Coordinates of C-alpha atoms (C1' of nucleotides) in Angstrom, one line a residue:
Chain A
M1 CA 48.3 24.6 21.6
S2 CA 52.0 24.6 20.7
R3 CA 51.0 25.8 17.2
S4 CA 49.2 28.9 18.4
L5 CA 52.1 29.6 20.8
D6 CA 54.4 29.4 17.8
E7 CA 52.2 31.8 16.0
K8 CA 52.2 34.2 18.9
Q9 CA 55.9 34.1 19.0
F10 CA 56.1 34.6 15.3
L11 CA 53.9 37.7 15.5
E12 CA 55.9 39.1 18.4
N13 CA 59.1 38.8 16.5
Y14 CA 57.7 40.0 13.2
D15 CA 59.3 43.2 11.9
I16 CA 58.3 44.5 8.5
H17 CA 61.5 46.6 8.4
Q18 CA 63.4 43.4 7.8
Y19 CA 61.8 42.9 4.4
D20 CA 62.1 44.6 1.0
V21 CA 58.7 46.1 0.6
P22 CA 57.2 48.5 -1.9
L23 CA 56.0 52.0 -1.3
T24 CA 52.2 52.0 -1.0
S25 CA 50.2 55.1 -1.5
V26 CA 46.8 56.5 -2.5
D27 CA 45.9 58.9 -5.4
V28 CA 42.6 60.6 -6.0
V29 CA 41.5 62.0 -9.3
V30 CA 38.9 64.7 -8.6
F31 CA 36.7 65.6 -11.5
T32 CA 34.3 68.6 -11.9
I33 CA 32.8 70.7 -14.6
I34 CA 33.8 74.3 -15.0
N35 CA 32.8 76.5 -18.0
E36 CA 31.4 73.6 -19.9
Q37 CA 34.7 71.7 -19.6
V38 CA 35.8 68.7 -17.5
H39 CA 38.5 69.7 -15.0
V40 CA 40.7 67.7 -12.6
L41 CA 42.2 68.9 -9.3
I42 CA 46.0 69.0 -9.2
N43 CA 48.3 69.8 -6.3
Q44 CA 51.7 71.2 -6.2
R45 CA 54.1 68.8 -4.4
S46 CA 55.9 70.3 -1.4
D47 CA 58.5 67.5 -1.0
F48 CA 60.8 65.4 -3.0
P49 CA 60.6 63.6 -5.3
F50 CA 59.1 65.9 -8.0
K51 CA 59.2 68.8 -5.6
N52 CA 57.2 71.8 -6.9
K53 CA 55.7 69.7 -9.7
W54 CA 52.0 69.2 -10.0
A55 CA 50.3 65.9 -9.2
T56 CA 47.0 64.4 -8.3
P57 CA 46.2 64.8 -4.6
G58 CA 47.4 61.7 -2.6
G59 CA 50.0 60.4 -0.4
F60 CA 51.0 57.6 2.0
I61 CA 48.7 55.7 4.4
D62 CA 49.0 57.0 7.9
L63 CA 49.0 53.7 9.9
K64 CA 47.9 55.6 13.0
K65 CA 45.2 57.8 11.7
D66 CA 43.7 55.7 8.9
K67 CA 41.6 52.6 9.7
S68 CA 41.2 51.6 6.1
I69 CA 42.5 52.6 2.7
D70 CA 39.2 54.4 2.0
D71 CA 40.0 56.5 5.0
T72 CA 43.3 57.5 3.5
A73 CA 41.6 58.6 0.3
K74 CA 39.0 60.6 2.2
R75 CA 41.6 62.2 4.5
K76 CA 43.7 63.3 1.6
L77 CA 40.7 64.7 -0.2
K78 CA 39.6 66.6 2.9
E79 CA 43.1 67.9 3.6
K80 CA 43.3 69.4 0.1
T81 CA 39.7 70.6 -0.5
G82 CA 38.0 70.9 2.9
Y83 CA 35.3 68.8 1.3
D84 CA 33.9 65.9 3.1
A85 CA 31.7 63.3 1.5
P86 CA 31.6 63.7 -2.3
Y87 CA 31.3 60.7 -4.6
L88 CA 34.5 58.7 -4.1
E89 CA 35.1 55.4 -5.7
Q90 CA 38.1 53.1 -5.8
M91 CA 39.3 52.6 -9.3
G92 CA 42.2 50.2 -9.2
S93 CA 45.8 49.9 -8.3
I94 CA 49.0 50.5 -10.3
G95 CA 52.2 48.9 -9.1
N96 CA 55.6 48.6 -10.7
A97 CA 59.3 49.1 -10.3
K98 CA 59.6 52.3 -12.4
R99 CA 56.8 54.7 -11.5
D100 CA 58.5 56.2 -8.4
P101 CA 62.2 57.1 -8.3
R102 CA 62.3 56.0 -4.7
G103 CA 61.7 52.4 -5.8
W104 CA 59.0 49.8 -6.3
S105 CA 55.7 51.6 -5.8
V106 CA 52.0 50.6 -5.5
T107 CA 49.3 53.2 -5.6
V108 CA 45.6 52.6 -4.9
T109 CA 43.7 55.0 -7.2
Y110 CA 40.3 56.6 -6.5
F111 CA 38.2 58.9 -8.5
A112 CA 35.8 61.6 -7.1
L113 CA 33.1 63.7 -8.7
V114 CA 32.4 67.1 -7.0
N115 CA 30.6 70.3 -7.6
A116 CA 33.2 72.9 -8.0
D117 CA 31.3 75.5 -5.8
N118 CA 31.7 73.2 -2.8
V119 CA 35.4 73.0 -3.0
T120 CA 37.9 75.4 -1.5
F121 CA 41.6 75.2 -1.6
G122 CA 44.9 77.1 -1.2
E123 CA 47.7 78.2 -3.5
D124 CA 49.0 74.7 -3.7
C125 CA 46.0 73.4 -5.7
K126 CA 44.3 74.3 -8.9
W127 CA 41.7 73.1 -11.4
C128 CA 43.1 71.9 -14.7
G129 CA 41.0 71.5 -17.8
L130 CA 41.0 68.3 -19.8
N131 CA 40.7 67.8 -23.5
D132 CA 38.5 65.2 -25.2
E133 CA 41.3 62.6 -24.7
G134 CA 41.6 63.3 -21.0
E135 CA 44.9 65.2 -21.4
T136 CA 45.8 68.2 -19.2
G137 CA 48.5 69.7 -21.4
E138 CA 50.8 69.8 -18.4
K139 CA 53.6 67.4 -17.6
L140 CA 52.6 66.0 -14.2
A141 CA 54.7 64.1 -11.6
F142 CA 55.0 60.3 -11.6
D143 CA 52.6 58.6 -14.1
H144 CA 49.8 61.0 -13.2
N145 CA 49.1 62.1 -16.8
E146 CA 48.3 58.4 -17.6
L147 CA 46.4 58.0 -14.3
I148 CA 44.1 61.0 -15.2
K149 CA 43.6 59.7 -18.7
D150 CA 42.5 56.3 -17.4
A151 CA 40.3 57.9 -14.8
F152 CA 38.6 60.0 -17.4
E153 CA 38.0 57.0 -19.6
R154 CA 36.4 55.3 -16.6
L155 CA 34.2 58.3 -15.9
R156 CA 33.1 58.6 -19.5
N157 CA 32.4 54.9 -19.6
K158 CA 30.4 54.9 -16.4
A159 CA 28.4 57.9 -17.4
Q160 CA 27.0 55.8 -20.3
Y161 CA 25.1 53.5 -18.0
S162 CA 24.7 55.2 -14.6
T163 CA 23.5 58.3 -12.8
I164 CA 27.0 59.1 -11.6
V165 CA 27.0 62.5 -13.4
L166 CA 24.5 63.8 -10.8
H167 CA 27.4 64.4 -8.4
V168 CA 28.9 67.3 -10.4
L169 CA 25.7 69.3 -10.1
P170 CA 24.8 71.8 -7.3
E171 CA 22.0 71.2 -4.8
K172 CA 19.3 72.4 -7.3
F173 CA 19.4 72.0 -11.0
T174 CA 17.3 71.8 -14.1
L175 CA 17.0 68.8 -16.5
S176 CA 18.7 70.8 -19.2
E177 CA 21.7 71.5 -16.9
L178 CA 21.9 67.8 -16.0
Q179 CA 21.7 66.8 -19.7
N180 CA 24.4 69.4 -20.5
S181 CA 26.7 67.9 -17.9
Y182 CA 26.2 64.4 -19.4
E183 CA 27.0 65.8 -22.8
I184 CA 30.2 67.5 -21.6
I185 CA 31.4 64.3 -20.0
L186 CA 30.4 62.0 -22.8
G187 CA 31.7 64.4 -25.4
G188 CA 28.6 64.5 -27.6
K189 CA 24.9 65.4 -27.9
L190 CA 22.1 63.4 -26.3
N191 CA 18.5 63.0 -27.3
K192 CA 16.4 65.2 -25.1
A193 CA 13.2 63.2 -24.9
G194 CA 15.1 60.0 -24.4
F195 CA 17.4 61.5 -21.7
R196 CA 14.5 62.8 -19.7
R197 CA 12.5 59.5 -19.8
R198 CA 15.6 57.7 -18.7
I199 CA 16.6 59.9 -15.8
L200 CA 13.1 60.3 -14.5
K201 CA 12.4 56.6 -14.6
A202 CA 15.5 55.9 -12.5
N203 CA 14.0 57.7 -9.5
V204 CA 17.2 59.4 -8.5
I205 CA 15.9 63.0 -8.7
E206 CA 12.8 64.7 -7.6
E207 CA 10.9 67.9 -8.6
L208 CA 11.2 70.8 -6.3
E209 CA 7.6 71.8 -6.2
G210 CA 6.9 75.3 -7.2
E211 CA 10.6 76.1 -7.7
S212 CA 11.8 77.0 -11.1
K213 CA 14.8 78.7 -12.6
Q214 CA 14.8 81.7 -14.9
T215 CA 16.7 81.0 -18.1
A216 CA 17.3 83.2 -21.1
T217 CA 13.8 82.5 -22.4
R218 CA 11.2 80.6 -20.4
T219 CA 11.5 79.1 -16.9
A220 CA 12.7 75.6 -16.1
Q221 CA 11.6 73.2 -13.4
L222 CA 14.2 72.7 -10.6
Y223 CA 15.1 69.3 -9.3
R224 CA 17.3 67.9 -6.6
K225 CA 18.9 64.5 -6.0
V226 CA 16.9 62.1 -4.0
D227 CA 18.3 61.6 -0.5
D228 CA 19.5 58.1 -1.3
E229 CA 23.2 58.3 -2.0
E230 CA 23.2 55.3 -4.4
V231 CA 24.2 55.4 -8.0
H232 CA 21.6 53.9 -10.3
F233 CA 22.7 51.6 -13.1
Y234 CA 20.8 51.2 -16.3
M235 CA 20.4 48.0 -18.2
R236 CA 21.3 49.7 -21.5
E237 CA 23.9 52.2 -22.4
I238 CA 23.3 55.5 -24.1
Y239 CA 25.5 56.9 -26.9
A240 CA 26.4 60.5 -27.4
R241 CA 26.5 61.6 -31.0
Chain B
M1 CA 70.4 72.8 -11.2
S2 CA 70.6 73.0 -7.4
R3 CA 67.0 71.7 -7.2
S4 CA 67.9 68.5 -9.1
L5 CA 71.0 68.1 -7.1
D6 CA 68.8 68.3 -4.0
E7 CA 66.5 65.7 -5.4
K8 CA 69.4 63.4 -6.3
Q9 CA 70.7 63.7 -2.7
F10 CA 67.2 63.1 -1.4
L11 CA 66.9 59.9 -3.4
E12 CA 70.3 58.6 -2.4
N13 CA 69.4 59.0 1.3
Y14 CA 65.9 57.7 0.9
D15 CA 65.4 54.5 2.9
I16 CA 61.9 53.1 3.1
H17 CA 62.9 51.1 6.3
Q18 CA 62.8 54.4 8.2
Y19 CA 59.0 54.6 7.7
D20 CA 55.9 52.9 9.1
V21 CA 54.6 51.2 6.0
P22 CA 51.8 48.7 5.5
L23 CA 52.2 45.1 4.3
T24 CA 51.4 45.0 0.6
S25 CA 50.3 41.7 -1.0
V26 CA 48.4 40.2 -3.9
D27 CA 45.5 37.7 -3.8
V28 CA 44.0 35.8 -6.7
V29 CA 40.6 34.2 -6.6
V30 CA 40.6 31.5 -9.3
F31 CA 37.2 30.3 -10.5
T32 CA 36.2 27.2 -12.5
I33 CA 33.2 25.0 -13.0
I34 CA 33.4 21.3 -11.8
N35 CA 30.4 19.0 -11.8
E36 CA 27.9 21.8 -12.6
Q37 CA 29.1 23.9 -9.7
V38 CA 31.4 26.9 -9.3
H39 CA 34.6 26.2 -7.5
V40 CA 37.5 28.3 -6.3
L41 CA 41.1 27.3 -5.8
I42 CA 42.4 27.4 -2.3
N43 CA 45.9 26.9 -1.0
Q44 CA 47.1 25.6 2.4
R45 CA 49.4 28.1 4.0
S46 CA 52.9 26.8 4.8
D47 CA 53.9 29.7 7.0
F48 CA 52.7 31.9 9.8
P49 CA 50.3 33.6 10.3
F50 CA 47.4 31.2 9.8
K51 CA 49.9 28.3 9.2
N52 CA 48.2 25.2 7.8
K53 CA 44.9 27.2 7.2
W54 CA 43.5 27.4 3.7
A55 CA 43.5 30.7 1.8
T56 CA 43.3 32.0 -1.7
P57 CA 46.7 31.8 -3.6
G58 CA 48.7 35.0 -3.2
G59 CA 51.6 36.5 -1.4
F60 CA 54.1 39.4 -1.4
I61 CA 55.5 41.3 -4.3
D62 CA 59.0 40.1 -5.1
L63 CA 60.8 43.5 -5.8
K64 CA 63.5 41.7 -7.8
K65 CA 61.4 39.3 -9.9
D66 CA 58.2 41.3 -10.5
K67 CA 58.2 44.2 -12.8
S68 CA 54.6 45.1 -12.1
I69 CA 51.8 44.1 -9.8
D70 CA 50.2 42.1 -12.6
D71 CA 53.4 40.1 -12.8
T72 CA 53.1 39.2 -9.1
A73 CA 49.6 37.9 -9.7
K74 CA 50.7 35.9 -12.7
R75 CA 53.7 34.5 -10.9
K76 CA 51.6 33.4 -7.9
L77 CA 49.1 31.7 -10.2
K78 CA 51.8 30.0 -12.2
E79 CA 53.5 28.8 -9.0
K80 CA 50.4 27.2 -7.7
T81 CA 48.8 25.9 -10.8
G82 CA 51.4 25.6 -13.5
Y83 CA 49.0 27.5 -15.6
D84 CA 50.2 30.4 -17.6
A85 CA 47.8 32.9 -19.3
P86 CA 44.2 32.4 -18.2
Y87 CA 41.8 35.2 -17.9
L88 CA 43.2 37.3 -15.1
E89 CA 41.7 40.7 -14.1
Q90 CA 42.4 43.1 -11.3
M91 CA 39.4 43.4 -9.0
G92 CA 40.3 46.0 -6.4
S93 CA 42.3 46.6 -3.2
I94 CA 41.4 46.0 0.4
G95 CA 43.4 47.8 3.0
N96 CA 42.9 48.2 6.7
A97 CA 44.6 47.9 10.1
K98 CA 42.8 44.7 11.1
R99 CA 42.9 42.2 8.3
D100 CA 46.4 40.8 9.0
P101 CA 47.7 40.0 12.5
R102 CA 51.1 41.3 11.5
G103 CA 49.8 44.8 11.1
W104 CA 48.3 47.3 8.6
S105 CA 47.8 45.4 5.3
V106 CA 46.9 46.2 1.8
T107 CA 46.1 43.4 -0.7
V108 CA 45.5 43.9 -4.4
T109 CA 42.9 41.4 -5.5
Y110 CA 42.6 39.6 -8.8
F111 CA 40.2 37.2 -10.2
A112 CA 40.9 34.5 -12.7
L113 CA 38.7 32.1 -14.8
V114 CA 40.1 28.8 -15.8
N115 CA 39.2 25.5 -17.3
A116 CA 39.8 23.0 -14.6
D117 CA 41.4 20.4 -17.0
N118 CA 44.3 22.8 -17.7
V119 CA 45.2 23.2 -14.1
T120 CA 47.5 20.9 -12.1
F121 CA 48.5 21.3 -8.5
G122 CA 50.0 19.5 -5.6
E123 CA 48.8 18.5 -2.1
D124 CA 48.8 22.1 -0.9
C125 CA 46.0 23.1 -3.2
K126 CA 42.4 22.0 -3.8
W127 CA 39.2 23.1 -5.4
C128 CA 36.4 24.2 -3.1
G129 CA 32.7 24.4 -4.2
L130 CA 30.7 27.6 -3.7
N131 CA 27.1 27.8 -2.9
D132 CA 24.7 30.3 -4.5
E133 CA 25.9 33.0 -2.1
G134 CA 29.6 32.5 -2.9
E135 CA 30.3 30.7 0.4
T136 CA 32.8 27.9 0.7
G137 CA 31.6 26.4 4.0
E138 CA 35.2 26.5 5.2
K139 CA 36.7 29.1 7.6
L140 CA 39.6 30.5 5.5
A141 CA 42.6 32.6 6.6
F142 CA 42.4 36.4 6.8
D143 CA 39.3 37.9 5.2
H144 CA 39.4 35.5 2.4
N145 CA 35.8 34.2 2.9
E146 CA 34.7 37.8 2.3
L147 CA 37.1 38.2 -0.6
I148 CA 35.8 35.1 -2.4
K149 CA 32.2 36.3 -1.9
D150 CA 32.9 39.7 -3.4
A151 CA 34.8 38.1 -6.3
F152 CA 31.9 35.8 -6.9
E153 CA 29.5 38.7 -7.0
R154 CA 31.7 40.4 -9.4
L155 CA 31.9 37.4 -11.6
R156 CA 28.1 36.9 -11.6
N157 CA 27.6 40.5 -12.4
K158 CA 30.0 40.5 -15.3
A159 CA 28.6 37.4 -16.7
Q160 CA 25.4 39.4 -17.2
Y161 CA 26.9 41.7 -19.8
S162 CA 30.0 40.1 -21.2
T163 CA 31.5 37.0 -22.8
I164 CA 33.7 36.4 -19.8
V165 CA 32.3 32.9 -19.1
L166 CA 34.0 31.6 -22.3
H167 CA 37.2 31.2 -20.3
V168 CA 35.9 28.3 -18.1
L169 CA 35.3 26.2 -21.2
P170 CA 37.8 23.8 -22.8
E171 CA 39.3 24.4 -26.3
K172 CA 36.2 22.9 -28.0
F173 CA 32.6 23.2 -26.8
T174 CA 29.0 23.2 -27.9
L175 CA 26.6 26.1 -27.5
S176 CA 24.6 24.1 -25.0
E177 CA 27.7 23.6 -22.9
L178 CA 28.4 27.3 -23.0
Q179 CA 24.8 28.2 -22.1
N180 CA 25.0 25.7 -19.3
S181 CA 28.1 27.4 -17.9
Y182 CA 26.4 30.8 -18.0
E183 CA 23.4 29.3 -16.2
I184 CA 25.6 27.8 -13.4
I185 CA 27.4 31.1 -12.9
L186 CA 24.3 33.2 -13.1
G187 CA 22.3 30.8 -10.9
G188 CA 19.3 30.4 -13.2
K189 CA 18.0 29.4 -16.6
L190 CA 18.5 31.4 -19.8
N191 CA 16.4 31.6 -22.9
K192 CA 17.9 29.3 -25.6
A193 CA 17.2 31.2 -28.8
G194 CA 18.1 34.5 -27.2
F195 CA 21.3 33.2 -25.8
R196 CA 22.5 31.8 -29.1
R197 CA 21.6 35.0 -31.0
R198 CA 23.5 37.0 -28.5
I199 CA 26.7 35.0 -28.3
L200 CA 26.9 34.5 -32.1
K201 CA 26.4 38.2 -32.8
A202 CA 29.3 39.0 -30.5
N203 CA 31.8 37.3 -32.9
V204 CA 33.7 35.8 -30.1
I205 CA 33.3 32.2 -31.1
E206 CA 33.5 30.3 -34.4
E207 CA 32.1 27.1 -35.7
L208 CA 34.6 24.2 -36.1
E209 CA 33.5 23.2 -39.6
G210 CA 32.6 19.5 -39.8
E211 CA 33.3 18.9 -36.1
S212 CA 30.5 17.9 -33.9
K213 CA 30.0 16.3 -30.5
Q214 CA 28.0 13.2 -29.7
T215 CA 25.5 13.9 -27.0
A216 CA 22.9 11.6 -25.5
T217 CA 20.6 12.2 -28.4
R218 CA 21.6 14.0 -31.5
T219 CA 25.0 15.6 -32.3
A220 CA 25.9 19.2 -31.6
Q221 CA 28.1 21.6 -33.5
L222 CA 31.4 22.3 -31.9
Y223 CA 32.8 25.8 -31.5
R224 CA 36.0 27.4 -30.3
K225 CA 36.9 30.9 -29.0
V226 CA 38.1 33.3 -31.7
D227 CA 41.8 34.0 -31.4
D228 CA 41.3 37.5 -30.2
E229 CA 41.7 37.4 -26.4
E230 CA 39.3 40.3 -25.8
V231 CA 36.1 40.1 -23.7
H232 CA 33.1 41.4 -25.5
F233 CA 30.7 43.7 -23.6
Y234 CA 27.0 43.8 -24.5
M235 CA 24.9 47.0 -24.4
R236 CA 22.2 45.2 -22.5
E237 CA 22.2 42.8 -19.6
I238 CA 20.6 39.4 -19.5
Y239 CA 18.7 37.9 -16.6
A240 CA 18.7 34.4 -15.5
R241 CA 15.2 33.2 -14.3
Chain C
dC1 C1' 4.7 89.0 -32.1
dT2 C1' 9.3 86.7 -32.3
dA3 C1' 13.0 84.1 -30.6
dA4 C1' 14.6 80.7 -27.8
dT5 C1' 14.5 77.2 -24.8
dA6 C1' 11.4 73.9 -21.9
dG7 C1' 8.8 70.1 -22.2
dT8 C1' 6.0 66.2 -24.6
dG9 C1' 4.2 62.8 -28.1
dT10 C1' 5.0 59.3 -31.1
dC11 C1' 7.2 56.5 -34.5
dT12 C1' 11.1 53.5 -35.4
dC13 C1' 14.8 50.3 -34.3
dT14 C1' 17.3 47.1 -31.7
dT15 C1' 17.6 43.3 -28.8
dA16 C1' 16.1 40.3 -25.1
dG17 C1' 12.4 36.9 -23.6
dA18 C1' 8.7 33.5 -24.6
dC19 C1' 7.3 29.9 -27.0
dA20 C1' 6.9 26.7 -30.4
dA21 C1' 8.2 24.4 -34.6
dT22 C1' 11.5 21.7 -37.0
dA23 C1' 15.9 18.7 -37.4
dT24 C1' 18.6 14.8 -36.2
dA25 C1' 20.9 11.2 -33.5
dT26 C1' 20.1 7.2 -30.4
dT27 C1' 17.5 3.5 -28.8
Chain D
dA1 C1' 8.8 5.0 -34.3
dA2 C1' 9.7 7.3 -29.8
dT3 C1' 12.6 10.3 -27.3
dA4 C1' 15.6 13.8 -26.2
dT5 C1' 18.2 17.4 -27.3
dA6 C1' 20.0 20.7 -31.1
dT7 C1' 18.7 24.4 -33.9
dT8 C1' 15.7 27.9 -35.8
dG9 C1' 11.6 31.0 -36.5
dT10 C1' 8.6 34.4 -34.9
dC11 C1' 5.9 37.2 -31.9
dT12 C1' 6.1 40.4 -28.0
dA13 C1' 8.0 43.9 -24.8
dA14 C1' 11.2 47.3 -23.2
dG15 C1' 13.7 51.1 -23.9
dA16 C1' 16.7 54.2 -26.7
dG17 C1' 17.0 57.4 -30.9
dA18 C1' 14.8 60.6 -34.1
dC19 C1' 12.0 64.2 -34.9
dA20 C1' 8.6 67.2 -34.6
dC21 C1' 5.1 69.5 -32.0
dT22 C1' 3.4 72.4 -28.1
dA23 C1' 4.2 75.6 -24.1
dT24 C1' 6.1 79.5 -21.9
dT25 C1' 8.6 83.6 -21.0
dA26 C1' 11.8 87.7 -22.2
dG27 C1' 12.2 91.3 -25.2

DNA sequence: CTAATAGTGTCTCTTAGACAATATATT
DNA sequence: AATATATTGTCTAAGAGACACTATTAG
C-alpha cells in the first residue's frame, strides 16, 4: 500500500523540466520516381536553426496531438504533402550530441514511398533527384544528406526481396512499368521472364480484365495492386545487372 | 551576415526546458541460450516508477557521458553485465503517450546476443526463460513484455537468413553445438548436411586445427568465429521443421 | 511488311531439403 | 562388436538467370 502511495507521490512531483533531456524529433524520407529517376521530397525550413535551408520533412512530437510516434510521422507527411496513407515504415533512430546545434538530439527516421501524382505541395517543398549513390547534390540541413543516403540504401536493399516498389506506381500499371520501376531503384536491368514469374506468384497484383494500355507498339495488360496492403517478402533475393 | 547573427542569437537563447518534450530512453533486450532454452536478461528497478518490478536493462541518455545513442545502449549493458562488446543492434523505437506513467515517452530499443558464460551480474539482474512465443511468464514493467516478444520475433526472423546465432556460442564450439543453437532459436529441427554446407560456405567460422571436443560418442571438430565481426546474410532463408 | 515492345517457353545454375552411407570414439 | 554421434555424398525440388521464340499493334 505505502509503496503505491509513494509511487503516486513520485508521479505527482515528477517534472521532466528538471532534467537534462535530448531533443526528440521525427524525420521522413519520401521517395518517388520522376522521369526515370529516384527523387526525395525536401522542405525549406522556416525557422532556426538552418533557417531557409532545405531538409527532409519532419519535426517535433506534438504531445497533445500525437498519440504515438507513428502519428507524428503521418502528421508531418500529411502537413507537407496533403497525402494520407502511403507506404510509411520506421527505419531507425539517430541520436548524438553533434547533429543539432541546439544540443543533444535524437531523431526517429521513417521512409515513405509514394506515387508522385498523388502528392501536392507548396513553395516550401520540392522533389530532388538522387544519383546512384543516393546523393542529392545539395547541402541539406543537419545530417540529412547522410540520412537520405542511408534511406536510399535501405530502399534498394528491400527492393531486392520484397514487393515494396509497388507503392511508387499509380493505380493502374503494366508489368513493364513495374519492372522499369524496380530497375530504376535497383540501378540495373532485370530478367523479364523471371521478374514476371516472381511478381505474379506473389499474388500482390491482379489483372484488370479487358483493360490494356496503348504503348508505342502493341498494347499491354493493365494490373492493379491487390487490396491487401501487405508487402510480400520473397525467400530469395534478385540481382540487377 | 545578419542571418547568421540571428541564428547565433537564436541558439544562445534556446532553452529546451521551455518546451513540452517527451521522455527519451534506451532499452536493451539481451538474449542468450541456457539449458537448451532462450533466455533474456531482466533487471529489478531501483527507482520509481515500477520500483522493484523487473524490466529490460535500460535508462536515460546521459547527455554528458554519451556521445551517441549507441553509446547509451553500450553503457547500460556494461553497467549491468560487465560485458563490453557483444553483438548489439538497434531494433527500432517505440513512442506513445501511454507507455510511461510519467508522460509521453520514446524508447530506442536494441537487442543483444551474448554467451551466458561471459556475463556477470549482481542481485538486481537475472536470466528469464522464454517460451516459444517469446513470453517470460512474468509481468514486467512498462510495455517490456511486448518489447521482448517483438525482439524475439526479430531474432528468430534474422536467424533464418544470417549467421547472427554465432554470437551466443563460446569461443570454441562444434558444428553440432552451433546447429543446436540455431534449432533452439528457430524452434525446430534443421537438416544436418544442408546446415553444414551453408555455414561453411559463409566463411564466418574456421576449423581449429587439431582441436576436437569429446562428446558422448566420438570426437567433434572444434571451430571458432572468424575475426571479422560482420554478420553474414544468405540469399535464401532456411526453415526449421 | 517492318519495327518495337509484350508476353512465354525452356534450359541451366545455385542452393536448400531429404536421406542414407561412412567414420570414429566410447562402452 | 554395439551404439551413438560426427561427417560426407548424392538425389531432388524450387526458383532465379539467360536466352530465344512467338504475339500484337502502329506506321
